[in-house]
mmCIF file of C-alpha atoms in Angstrom:
data_model
loop_
_atom_site.group_PDB
_atom_site.id
_atom_site.type_symbol
_atom_site.label_atom_id
_atom_site.label_comp_id
_atom_site.label_asym_id
_atom_site.label_seq_id
_atom_site.Cartn_x
_atom_site.Cartn_y
_atom_site.Cartn_z
ATOM 1 C CA MET A 1 20.286 3.846 0.541
ATOM 2 C CA ALA A 2 18.058 4.070 -2.632
ATOM 3 C CA THR A 3 17.868 6.605 -4.701
ATOM 4 C CA ASN A 4 15.260 7.793 -7.702
ATOM 5 C CA ASN A 5 17.251 6.635 -10.442
ATOM 6 C CA ASP A 6 17.938 3.257 -8.929
ATOM 7 C CA LYS A 7 16.589 0.176 -10.891
ATOM 8 C CA ILE A 8 14.954 -2.721 -9.058
ATOM 9 C CA GLN A 9 16.497 -5.985 -10.157
ATOM 10 C CA PHE A 10 16.831 -9.540 -9.318
ATOM 11 C CA ARG A 11 17.955 -12.413 -10.358
ATOM 12 C CA GLY A 12 14.923 -14.399 -11.988
ATOM 13 C CA LYS A 13 16.067 -17.067 -14.339
ATOM 14 C CA THR A 14 12.889 -19.639 -13.908
ATOM 15 C CA GLU A 15 10.610 -16.343 -13.623
ATOM 16 C CA LYS A 16 11.944 -15.325 -16.932
ATOM 17 C CA LYS A 17 11.360 -18.454 -18.705
ATOM 18 C CA ALA A 18 7.616 -18.460 -17.320
ATOM 19 C CA THR A 19 6.770 -15.126 -18.271
ATOM 20 C CA GLN A 20 8.408 -15.943 -21.771
ATOM 21 C CA ILE A 21 5.860 -19.259 -21.821
ATOM 22 C CA VAL A 22 3.071 -17.083 -21.275
ATOM 23 C CA ASP A 23 4.083 -14.400 -23.589
ATOM 24 C CA GLN A 24 4.300 -16.737 -26.384
ATOM 25 C CA MET A 25 0.943 -18.142 -25.476
ATOM 26 C CA ARG A 26 -0.997 -14.709 -25.955
ATOM 27 C CA LEU A 27 -1.548 -12.951 -28.990
ATOM 28 C CA GLY A 28 0.319 -9.915 -28.365
ATOM 29 C CA GLY A 29 2.561 -11.155 -25.630
ATOM 30 C CA ILE A 30 1.911 -9.814 -22.089
ATOM 31 C CA ASN A 31 3.330 -6.333 -20.631
ATOM 32 C CA ILE A 32 5.963 -7.877 -18.506
ATOM 33 C CA SER A 33 6.527 -4.549 -16.684
ATOM 34 C CA GLU A 34 3.345 -3.935 -15.959
ATOM 35 C CA LEU A 35 2.875 -7.575 -14.232
ATOM 36 C CA ALA A 36 6.353 -6.813 -11.999
ATOM 37 C CA ARG A 37 4.806 -3.326 -11.004
ATOM 38 C CA GLN A 38 1.629 -4.831 -9.908
ATOM 39 C CA GLY A 39 3.030 -7.866 -8.343
ATOM 40 C CA LEU A 40 5.640 -5.418 -6.564
ATOM 41 C CA GLN A 41 2.655 -3.411 -4.931
ATOM 42 C CA GLU A 42 0.662 -6.296 -3.986
ATOM 43 C CA LYS A 43 3.360 -7.855 -2.197
ATOM 44 C CA LEU A 44 4.674 -4.198 -0.699
ATOM 45 C CA ARG A 45 0.858 -4.374 1.044
ATOM 46 C CA GLU A 46 1.126 -7.751 1.982
ATOM 47 C CA VAL A 47 4.113 -7.739 4.075
ATOM 48 C CA LEU A 48 2.890 -4.349 6.022
ATOM 49 C CA SER A 49 1.806 -5.072 9.789
ATOM 50 C CA GLU A 50 -1.147 -3.008 10.585
ATOM 51 C CA GLU A 51 0.978 -0.958 12.809
ATOM 52 C CA GLU A 52 3.510 -0.076 9.783
ATOM 53 C CA LYS A 53 -0.043 0.970 7.957
ATOM 54 C CA ILE A 54 -0.999 3.282 10.641
ATOM 55 C CA THR A 55 2.372 4.890 10.611
ATOM 56 C CA LEU A 56 2.564 5.340 6.725
ATOM 57 C CA HIS A 57 -0.907 7.140 7.120
ATOM 58 C CA GLN A 58 0.188 9.324 9.963
ATOM 59 C CA ARG A 59 3.107 10.065 7.502
ATOM 60 C CA TYR A 60 1.307 10.953 4.884
ATOM 61 C CA LYS A 61 -1.000 13.166 6.922
ATOM 62 C CA GLN A 62 2.169 15.224 7.948
ATOM 63 C CA GLY A 63 3.069 15.356 4.392
ATOM 64 C CA GLU A 64 6.128 13.117 4.386
ATOM 65 C CA LEU A 65 4.892 10.692 2.173
ATOM 66 C CA SER A 66 3.277 11.716 -1.417
ATOM 67 C CA GLU A 67 -0.267 10.582 -1.982
ATOM 68 C CA GLU A 68 1.031 8.108 -4.881
ATOM 69 C CA VAL A 69 3.542 6.468 -2.661
ATOM 70 C CA ALA A 70 0.878 6.655 0.014
ATOM 71 C CA GLU A 71 -1.749 4.724 -2.362
ATOM 72 C CA ILE A 72 0.839 2.269 -3.510
ATOM 73 C CA LEU A 73 1.632 1.148 0.154
ATOM 74 C CA LEU A 74 -1.797 1.606 1.374
ATOM 75 C CA ASP A 75 -4.496 1.028 -1.187
ATOM 76 C CA GLY A 76 -8.000 0.915 0.024
ATOM 77 C CA ALA A 77 -6.698 1.086 3.685
ATOM 78 C CA LEU A 78 -5.787 4.477 3.207
ATOM 79 C CA GLU A 79 -9.742 5.686 3.118
ATOM 80 C CA GLU A 80 -10.368 2.705 5.712
ATOM 81 C CA ILE A 81 -7.876 4.388 8.227
ATOM 82 C CA GLU A 82 -9.180 7.967 7.460
ATOM 83 C CA ARG A 83 -12.969 6.737 8.097
ATOM 84 C CA GLU A 84 -11.634 5.204 11.324
ATOM 85 C CA ARG A 85 -9.882 8.129 12.427
ATOM 86 C CA GLU A 86 -12.542 10.492 11.884
ATOM 87 C CA ALA A 87 -14.983 8.055 13.742
ATOM 88 C CA PHE A 88 -12.668 7.885 16.468
ATOM 89 C CA GLU A 89 -12.502 11.924 16.690
ATOM 90 C CA GLU A 90 -15.973 12.072 16.714
ATOM 91 C CA ALA A 91 -16.339 9.595 19.642
ATOM 92 C CA THR A 92 -13.948 11.711 21.418
ATOM 93 C CA GLU A 93 -16.255 14.625 21.123
ATOM 94 C CA LEU A 94 -19.224 13.130 22.280
ATOM 95 C CA ASP A 95 -21.280 14.762 25.228
ATOM 96 C CA THR A 96 -20.758 12.211 28.106
ATOM 97 C CA THR A 97 -22.153 14.273 30.940
ATOM 98 C CA GLY A 98 -24.955 12.027 32.393
ATOM 99 C CA VAL A 99 -23.555 9.109 31.406
ATOM 100 C CA PHE A 100 -22.933 6.637 34.139
ATOM 101 C CA GLN A 101 -20.845 3.683 34.369
ATOM 102 C CA LYS A 102 -21.187 0.983 37.181
#
């Protein structure tokens, strides 16, 4: 089980070489750690299914996930899910008396 002190590491010999080349091309270089952080966040979002996003949102609402973690995993979906949830709740509260269905 991962702990807060665990480092995320992988063997990326080719990726390291590519990074070094881009770093040398740019005046002042590039921030490799920031690129890795952004890339990891994007990939985490990409691999989540819609069902997993809903589950994560529920865990966030129940206080099981911090806002920071929810933002990383759900990004803009956090706001979208909240809007959809509110719209659904409003729709369930509509007065349906006098509405007939054939």
